Coordinates of N, CA, C and O and ligand atoms in Angstrom, one line a residue:
X1 N 0.9 -1.2 0.0 CA 0.0 0.0 0.0 C 0.9 1.2 0.0 O 1.7 1.4 0.9
X2 N 0.7 2.1 -1.0 CA 1.5 3.3 -1.1 C 0.6 4.5 -1.3 O -0.2 4.5 -2.2
X3 N 0.8 5.4 -0.5 CA 0.1 6.7 -0.6 C 1.0 7.8 -0.9 O 2.1 7.8 -0.4
X4 N 0.6 8.7 -1.7 CA 1.4 9.9 -2.0 C 1.6 10.7 -0.7 O 0.7 10.8 0.1
X5 N 2.8 11.1 -0.5 CA 3.1 11.9 0.8 C 2.4 13.2 0.7 O 2.4 13.9 -0.4
X6 N 1.7 13.6 1.7 CA 1.0 14.8 1.8 C 2.1 16.0 1.9 O 3.1 15.8 2.5
X7 N 1.8 17.1 1.3 CA 2.7 18.2 1.5 C 2.7 18.6 3.0 O 1.8 18.4 3.7
X8 N 3.8 19.1 3.4 CA 4.0 19.4 4.8 C 3.2 20.7 5.1 O 3.4 21.7 4.5
X9 N 2.2 20.5 6.0 CA 1.4 21.7 6.4 C 2.0 22.3 7.6 O 2.2 21.7 8.6
X10 N 2.1 23.6 7.5 CA 2.8 24.3 8.6 C 2.0 24.3 9.9 O 2.6 24.4 11.0
X11 N 0.7 24.1 9.8 CA 0.0 24.2 11.1 C -0.5 22.8 11.5 O -1.2 22.7 12.5
X12 N -0.2 21.8 10.8 CA -0.6 20.4 11.2 C 0.1 20.0 12.5 O 1.2 20.4 12.8
X13 N -0.7 19.3 13.4 CA 0.0 18.9 14.6 C 1.0 17.9 14.3 O 1.0 17.2 13.3
X14 N 2.0 17.8 15.2 CA 3.1 16.9 15.0 C 2.8 15.5 15.4 O 3.1 15.0 16.5
X15 N 2.0 14.8 14.6 CA 1.7 13.4 14.9 C 2.0 12.6 13.6 O 2.1 13.1 12.5
X16 N 2.1 11.3 13.9 CA 2.5 10.4 12.7 C 1.9 9.1 13.0 O 1.6 8.7 14.1
X17 N 1.6 8.4 11.9 CA 1.1 7.0 12.0 C 2.2 6.2 11.2 O 3.1 6.7 10.7
X18 N 1.9 4.9 11.2 CA 2.9 4.0 10.6 C 2.2 3.1 9.7 O 1.1 2.7 9.9
X19 N 2.9 2.6 8.6 CA 2.4 1.6 7.8 C 3.1 0.3 8.3 O 4.2 0.0 8.1
X20 N 2.3 -0.6 9.0 CA 2.8 -1.8 9.6 C 4.0 -1.4 10.4 O 4.1 -0.4 11.0
X21 N 5.0 -2.3 10.6 CA 6.2 -2.0 11.3 C 7.3 -1.7 10.3 O 7.8 -2.6 9.6
X22 N 7.6 -0.4 10.2 CA 8.6 0.0 9.2 C 9.1 1.3 9.6 O 9.4 1.6 10.7
X23 N 9.1 2.2 8.6 CA 9.6 3.5 8.8 C 8.6 4.4 9.5 O 7.4 4.3 9.2
X24 N 9.1 5.2 10.4 CA 8.2 6.1 11.1 C 7.8 7.2 10.1 O 8.5 7.6 9.3
X25 N 6.5 7.6 10.3 CA 6.0 8.7 9.5 C 6.4 10.1 10.1 O 6.2 10.3 11.3
X26 N 7.1 10.9 9.3 CA 7.6 12.2 9.9 C 6.8 13.3 9.3 O 6.6 13.4 8.1
X27 N 6.3 14.1 10.2 CA 5.6 15.3 9.9 C 6.1 16.5 10.7 O 6.2 16.4 11.9
X28 N 6.4 17.6 10.0 CA 6.9 18.8 10.7 C 8.1 18.5 11.6 O 8.1 19.0 12.8
X29 N 9.0 17.8 11.1 CA 10.3 17.5 11.9 C 9.9 16.8 13.2 O 10.5 17.1 14.3
X30 N 8.9 16.0 13.2 CA 8.5 15.2 14.4 C 7.9 13.9 14.0 O 7.5 13.7 12.8
X31 N 8.0 12.9 14.9 CA 7.3 11.7 14.6 C 6.8 11.2 16.0 O 7.2 11.6 17.0
X32 N 5.8 10.2 15.9 CA 5.3 9.6 17.1 C 5.5 8.1 17.0 O 5.2 7.5 15.9
X33 N 6.1 7.5 18.0 CA 6.3 6.1 18.0 C 5.6 5.5 19.2 O 5.5 6.2 20.2
X34 N 5.3 4.2 19.2 CA 4.5 3.6 20.3 C 5.2 2.4 20.8 O 5.8 1.6 20.0
X35 N 5.2 2.2 22.1 CA 5.6 1.0 22.7 C 4.4 0.2 23.3 O 3.5 0.9 23.7
X36 N 4.5 -1.1 23.3 CA 3.4 -1.9 23.8 C 3.8 -2.8 24.9 O 4.9 -2.9 25.3
X37 N 2.8 -3.6 25.4 CA 3.1 -4.6 26.4 C 3.9 -5.8 26.0 O 4.3 -6.6 26.8
X38 N 4.0 -5.9 24.6 CA 4.8 -7.0 24.1 C 6.3 -6.6 23.8 O 7.0 -7.3 23.1
X39 N 6.7 -5.5 24.5 CA 8.1 -5.1 24.4 C 8.5 -4.8 23.0 O 9.5 -5.2 22.5
X40 N 7.6 -4.0 22.3 CA 7.8 -3.7 20.9 C 7.6 -2.2 20.6 O 6.6 -1.7 21.1
X41 N 8.4 -1.6 19.8 CA 8.1 -0.4 19.2 C 7.3 -0.7 17.9 O 7.5 -1.8 17.3
X42 N 6.5 0.3 17.4 CA 5.8 0.0 16.2 C 6.5 0.4 15.0 O 6.0 0.3 13.9
X43 N 7.7 0.9 15.1 CA 8.5 1.3 13.9 C 9.9 0.7 14.1 O 10.4 0.5 15.2
X44 N 10.6 0.5 13.0 CA 11.9 0.0 13.0 C 13.0 1.0 12.5 O 14.2 0.7 12.6
X45 N 12.5 2.1 12.0 CA 13.5 3.1 11.5 C 12.8 4.5 11.5 O 11.6 4.6 11.4
X46 N 13.7 5.5 11.7 CA 13.3 6.9 11.7 C 14.2 7.6 10.7 O 15.4 7.6 10.9
X47 N 13.6 8.2 9.8 CA 14.4 9.0 8.8 C 14.2 10.5 9.0 O 13.0 10.9 8.8
X48 N 15.2 11.2 9.4 CA 15.0 12.6 9.8 C 15.3 13.5 8.6 O 16.4 13.3 8.0
X49 N 14.4 14.3 8.1 CA 14.7 15.2 7.0 C 15.9 16.1 7.3 O 16.0 16.7 8.3
X50 N 16.8 16.2 6.3 CA 18.0 17.0 6.5 C 17.7 18.5 6.7 O 18.4 19.2 7.3
X51 N 16.5 18.9 6.3 CA 16.1 20.3 6.4 C 15.7 20.6 7.9 O 15.5 21.8 8.2
X52 N 15.5 19.6 8.7 CA 15.1 19.9 10.1 C 16.4 20.2 11.0 O 17.3 19.4 11.1
X53 N 16.4 21.4 11.6 CA 17.4 21.7 12.5 C 17.3 21.0 13.8 O 18.2 20.6 14.5
X54 N 16.0 20.8 14.2 CA 15.7 20.0 15.4 C 14.7 19.0 15.0 O 13.9 19.1 14.0
X55 N 14.6 17.9 15.8 CA 13.7 16.8 15.6 C 13.0 16.4 16.9 O 13.7 16.4 17.9
X56 N 11.8 16.1 16.8 CA 11.0 15.7 18.0 C 10.5 14.3 17.9 O 9.9 13.9 16.9
X57 N 10.8 13.5 18.9 CA 10.2 12.1 19.0 C 9.2 12.1 20.1 O 9.5 12.4 21.2
X58 N 7.9 11.9 19.7 CA 6.9 11.7 20.7 C 6.7 10.2 21.0 O 6.7 9.4 20.0
X59 N 6.6 9.8 22.2 CA 6.5 8.4 22.6 C 5.2 8.2 23.3 O 4.8 8.9 24.2
X60 N 4.4 7.2 22.8 CA 3.2 6.8 23.5 C 3.3 5.3 23.9 O 4.3 4.6 23.5
X61 N 2.5 4.9 24.8 CA 2.5 3.5 25.4 C 1.1 3.0 25.3 O 0.2 3.4 26.0
X62 N 0.9 2.1 24.3 CA -0.5 1.6 24.0 C -0.9 0.4 24.9 O -2.0 -0.2 24.7
X63 N 0.0 0.0 25.8 CA -0.3 -1.2 26.6 C -1.2 -0.9 27.8 O -1.8 0.1 27.9
X64 N -1.2 -1.9 28.7 CA -1.9 -1.8 29.9 C -1.0 -1.8 31.2 O -1.5 -1.6 32.3
X65 N 0.2 -2.1 31.0 CA 1.1 -2.3 32.1 C 1.8 -1.0 32.6 O 2.1 -0.1 31.8
X66 N 2.0 -0.9 33.9 CA 2.7 0.3 34.4 C 4.2 0.4 34.1 O 4.8 -0.6 33.7
X67 N 4.7 1.6 34.3 CA 6.1 1.8 34.0 C 7.1 0.9 34.7 O 8.1 0.5 34.2
X68 N 6.7 0.5 36.0 CA 7.6 -0.3 36.7 C 7.7 -1.7 36.2 O 8.7 -2.4 36.3
X69 N 6.7 -2.2 35.4 CA 6.7 -3.5 34.9 C 7.1 -3.6 33.4 O 7.7 -4.5 32.9
X70 N 6.6 -2.6 32.7 CA 6.7 -2.6 31.2 C 6.9 -1.1 30.7 O 6.3 -0.7 29.8
X71 N 7.8 -0.5 31.4 CA 8.1 0.9 31.0 C 8.9 1.0 29.7 O 9.6 0.1 29.4
X72 N 8.7 2.1 29.0 CA 9.4 2.4 27.8 C 10.0 3.8 27.8 O 9.3 4.7 28.2
X73 N 11.1 4.0 27.2 CA 11.7 5.3 26.9 C 12.3 5.2 25.5 O 12.2 4.1 24.9
X74 N 12.8 6.3 25.0 CA 13.5 6.4 23.8 C 14.9 7.0 24.1 O 14.9 8.1 24.6
X75 N 15.9 6.3 23.8 CA 17.3 6.8 23.9 C 17.9 6.8 22.5 O 17.7 5.8 21.8
X76 N 18.6 7.8 22.2 CA 19.3 7.9 20.9 C 20.8 7.9 21.2 O 21.3 8.7 22.0
X77 N 21.5 7.1 20.5 CA 23.0 7.1 20.6 C 23.6 6.5 19.3 O 22.9 6.0 18.5
X78 N 24.9 6.6 19.2 CA 25.6 5.8 18.2 C 25.3 4.3 18.5 O 25.2 3.9 19.6
X79 N 25.1 3.6 17.4 CA 24.8 2.1 17.5 C 25.9 1.4 18.4 O 25.5 0.5 19.2
X80 N 27.1 1.8 18.2 CA 28.2 1.1 18.9 C 28.1 1.4 20.4 O 28.6 0.6 21.2
X81 N 27.5 2.5 20.8 CA 27.4 2.8 22.3 C 26.1 2.1 22.9 O 26.0 2.1 24.2
X82 N 25.2 1.7 22.1 CA 23.9 1.2 22.7 C 24.0 0.1 23.7 O 23.5 0.3 24.8
X83 N 24.8 -1.0 23.5 CA 24.8 -2.0 24.5 C 25.3 -1.5 25.9 O 24.8 -1.9 26.9
X84 N 26.4 -0.7 25.9 CA 26.9 -0.3 27.2 C 26.0 0.8 27.8 O 25.8 0.8 29.1
X85 N 25.4 1.6 27.0 CA 24.4 2.6 27.6 C 23.3 1.8 28.3 O 22.8 2.1 29.4
X86 N 22.8 0.8 27.6 CA 21.7 0.0 28.1 C 22.1 -0.7 29.4 O 21.3 -0.7 30.4
X87 N 23.2 -1.4 29.4 CA 23.6 -2.1 30.6 C 23.9 -1.2 31.7 O 23.5 -1.5 32.9
X88 N 24.5 -0.1 31.5 CA 24.8 0.8 32.6 C 23.6 1.5 33.1 O 23.5 2.0 34.2
X89 N 22.6 1.7 32.2 CA 21.4 2.3 32.6 C 20.6 1.5 33.6 O 19.8 2.1 34.3
X90 N 20.8 0.2 33.6 CA 20.0 -0.6 34.5 C 20.2 -0.1 36.0 O 19.3 0.0 36.8
X91 N 21.5 0.2 36.3 CA 21.8 0.6 37.6 C 21.2 1.9 38.0 O 21.1 2.2 39.2
X92 N 20.9 2.7 37.0 CA 20.3 4.1 37.3 C 18.9 3.9 37.9 O 18.4 4.8 38.6
X93 N 18.2 2.9 37.5 CA 16.9 2.7 38.1 C 15.8 3.5 37.4 O 16.1 4.4 36.6
X94 N 14.6 3.0 37.7 CA 13.4 3.7 37.1 C 13.4 5.2 37.4 O 13.0 6.0 36.6
X95 N 13.7 5.5 38.6 CA 13.7 6.9 39.1 C 14.5 7.8 38.2 O 14.3 9.0 38.0
X96 N 15.5 7.2 37.6 CA 16.4 8.0 36.7 C 16.2 7.6 35.2 O 17.1 7.7 34.4
X97 N 15.1 7.0 35.0 CA 14.7 6.6 33.6 C 15.7 5.6 32.9 O 15.8 5.6 31.7
X98 N 16.3 4.8 33.7 CA 17.3 3.8 33.3 C 18.3 4.4 32.3 O 18.7 3.8 31.3
X99 N 18.8 5.6 32.6 CA 19.9 6.2 31.9 C 20.9 6.7 33.0 O 20.5 7.4 34.0
X100 N 22.1 6.5 32.8 CA 23.2 6.9 33.7 C 23.3 8.4 33.6 O 23.2 9.0 32.5
X101 N 23.4 9.1 34.7 CA 23.5 10.6 34.8 C 24.6 11.1 34.0 O 25.7 10.5 34.0
X102 N 24.4 12.2 33.2 CA 25.5 12.9 32.5 C 26.3 11.9 31.6 O 27.5 12.0 31.5
X103 N 25.6 11.1 30.9 CA 26.2 10.1 30.0 C 26.4 10.8 28.6 O 25.4 11.0 27.9
X104 N 27.6 11.2 28.3 CA 27.9 12.0 27.1 C 27.6 11.3 25.8 O 27.5 11.8 24.8
X105 N 27.5 9.9 26.0 CA 27.2 9.1 24.8 C 25.8 9.2 24.3 O 25.4 8.9 23.2
X106 N 24.9 9.6 25.3 CA 23.5 9.7 25.0 C 23.2 11.0 24.3 O 23.4 12.1 24.8
X107 N 22.7 10.9 23.1 CA 22.4 12.1 22.3 C 21.1 12.8 22.7 O 21.0 14.0 22.8
X108 N 20.1 11.9 23.1 CA 18.8 12.4 23.6 C 18.1 11.3 24.2 O 18.3 10.1 23.8
X109 N 17.2 11.6 25.1 CA 16.4 10.5 25.7 C 15.1 11.1 26.3 O 15.1 12.2 26.7
X110 N 14.1 10.3 26.3 CA 12.9 10.7 27.0 C 12.9 10.0 28.4 O 13.8 9.2 28.8
X111 N 11.9 10.4 29.2 CA 11.7 9.7 30.5 C 11.0 8.3 30.2 O 10.6 8.1 29.0
X112 N 10.9 7.5 31.2 CA 10.2 6.2 31.0 C 8.8 6.4 31.3 O 8.4 7.1 32.3
X113 N 7.9 5.9 30.4 CA 6.5 6.0 30.6 C 5.8 4.6 30.7 O 6.4 3.6 30.3
X114 N 4.7 4.6 31.3 CA 3.9 3.4 31.4 C 2.6 3.5 30.5 O 2.5 4.5 29.8
X115 N 1.7 2.6 30.7 CA 0.5 2.5 29.8 C -0.2 3.8 29.9 O -0.5 4.4 31.0
X116 N -0.6 4.3 28.7 CA -1.5 5.5 28.6 C -0.8 6.8 28.7 O -1.4 7.8 28.5
X117 N 0.5 6.8 29.0 CA 1.3 8.0 29.2 C 1.9 8.4 27.8 O 2.1 7.6 26.9
X118 N 2.3 9.6 27.7 CA 3.1 10.1 26.6 C 4.2 10.9 27.1 O 4.2 11.5 28.2
X119 N 5.2 11.0 26.2 CA 6.4 11.9 26.5 C 7.0 12.3 25.2 O 6.6 11.8 24.2
X120 N 8.0 13.2 25.2 CA 8.7 13.5 24.0 C 10.0 14.1 24.3 O 10.4 14.4 25.5
X121 N 10.9 14.1 23.3 CA 12.2 14.7 23.4 C 12.5 15.3 22.1 O 12.1 14.9 21.0
X122 N 13.1 16.5 22.1 CA 13.6 17.2 21.0 C 15.1 17.4 21.0 O 15.6 17.7 22.1
X123 N 15.7 17.2 19.9 CA 17.2 17.3 19.9 C 17.7 18.0 18.6 O 16.9 18.0 17.6
X124 N 18.9 18.5 18.6 CA 19.5 19.1 17.4 C 19.9 18.0 16.5 O 20.6 17.0 16.8
X125 N 19.4 18.1 15.3 CA 19.7 17.0 14.3 C 21.2 17.0 13.9 O 21.7 16.0 13.4
X126 N 21.9 18.0 14.2 CA 23.4 18.0 13.9 C 24.1 16.9 14.7 O 25.1 16.4 14.3
X127 N 23.5 16.5 15.8 CA 24.1 15.4 16.6 C 24.0 14.0 16.0 O 24.7 13.1 16.4
X128 N 23.2 13.9 15.0 CA 23.1 12.6 14.3 C 23.5 12.7 12.8 O 23.1 11.9 12.0
X129 N 24.3 13.7 12.5 CA 24.8 13.9 11.1 C 26.2 13.4 11.0 O 26.8 13.5 9.9
X130 N 26.7 12.7 12.0 CA 28.1 12.1 11.9 C 28.0 10.8 11.1 O 27.0 10.5 10.5
X131 N 29.1 10.1 11.3 CA 29.2 8.8 10.6 C 28.2 7.8 11.1 O 27.7 6.9 10.4
X132 N 27.9 7.9 12.4 CA 27.0 6.9 13.0 C 27.5 5.5 12.8 O 28.7 5.3 13.0
X133 N 26.6 4.6 12.5 CA 25.2 4.7 12.5 C 24.6 4.9 13.9 O 25.2 4.6 14.9
X134 N 23.4 5.5 13.9 CA 22.7 5.8 15.1 C 21.5 5.0 15.3 O 20.9 4.5 14.3
X135 N 21.2 4.7 16.6 CA 20.0 3.9 16.9 C 19.1 4.7 17.9 O 19.6 5.5 18.7
X136 N 17.8 4.3 17.9 CA 17.0 4.7 19.0 C 16.6 3.3 19.7 O 16.5 2.3 19.0
X137 N 16.5 3.4 21.0 CA 16.2 2.1 21.7 C 15.6 2.5 23.0 O 15.6 3.6 23.5
X138 N 15.0 1.4 23.6 CA 14.4 1.5 25.0 C 15.5 1.0 26.0 O 15.9 -0.1 25.8
X139 N 15.8 1.8 27.0 CA 16.8 1.3 28.0 C 16.2 0.7 29.2 O 17.0 0.4 30.2
X140 N 14.9 0.4 29.2 CA 14.3 -0.4 30.3 C 15.0 -1.7 30.3 O 15.3 -2.3 29.2
X141 N 15.4 -2.3 31.5 CA 16.2 -3.5 31.5 C 15.6 -4.6 30.6 O 14.5 -5.0 30.8
X142 N 16.5 -5.1 29.7 CA 16.1 -6.2 28.8 C 15.4 -5.8 27.6 O 15.3 -6.6 26.7
X143 N 15.0 -4.5 27.5 CA 14.2 -4.2 26.3 C 15.0 -3.9 25.0 O 14.4 -4.0 23.9
X144 N 16.2 -3.5 25.2 CA 16.9 -3.0 24.0 C 17.2 -4.0 22.9 O 17.5 -3.7 21.8
X145 N 17.1 -5.3 23.4 CA 17.3 -6.4 22.4 C 16.2 -6.4 21.3 O 16.4 -6.7 20.2
X146 N 15.0 -6.0 21.8 CA 13.9 -6.0 20.9 C 13.4 -4.6 20.5 O 13.0 -4.4 19.4
X147 N 13.5 -3.7 21.4 CA 13.0 -2.3 21.2 C 14.1 -1.4 20.7 O 14.7 -0.7 21.5
X148 N 14.4 -1.5 19.4 CA 15.4 -0.7 18.8 C 15.2 -0.5 17.3 O 14.4 -1.3 16.7
X149 N 15.8 0.5 16.8 CA 15.7 0.8 15.4 C 16.7 1.8 15.0 O 17.5 2.3 15.8
X150 N 16.8 2.0 13.7 CA 17.8 2.9 13.2 C 17.2 4.3 13.1 O 16.0 4.5 12.8
X151 N 18.1 5.3 13.3 CA 17.6 6.7 13.1 C 18.8 7.4 12.3 O 19.9 7.3 12.6
X152 N 18.4 8.1 11.2 CA 19.4 8.7 10.3 C 18.8 9.9 9.7 O 17.6 10.1 9.6
X153 N 19.7 10.7 9.2 CA 19.3 12.0 8.5 C 19.3 11.6 7.0 O 20.2 11.1 6.5
X154 N 18.2 11.9 6.4 CA 18.0 11.6 5.0 C 18.2 12.8 4.1 O 18.1 14.0 4.5
Ligands
CU1 CU1 10.8 -0.7 26.8

């Protein structure tokens, strides 16, 4: 199923839907991705338009479980840094959103949310214009093996 991309409307809200599990839909330098109770994001890649100086990721949680049991966040880093950021984030605990304080390897991250909650993070796209490759992932303990995807500037 292929639909023509709608022209970018300046006043449209920054929301996005997805076609199955694939690329995130980007509107107005923003996208919305969802995490569920099956430890899954609904997208596997995010392509950031080069024209965006900043980019916003909105995170929703469509499941039923609370943050303590099935919390999700979005962390962005170089792909090579992801395993150590995730493992070191476990020690930070839920109160610190499972990210180590002042971790310079983390390009951006949201807080951890539970069912029905939303959050967002906005970052300078210059931070992901290097060689990368870059990933987005959930740093809740154990989730990054399944909850991850690529993020790049197109
Ligand atoms: Cu998660």
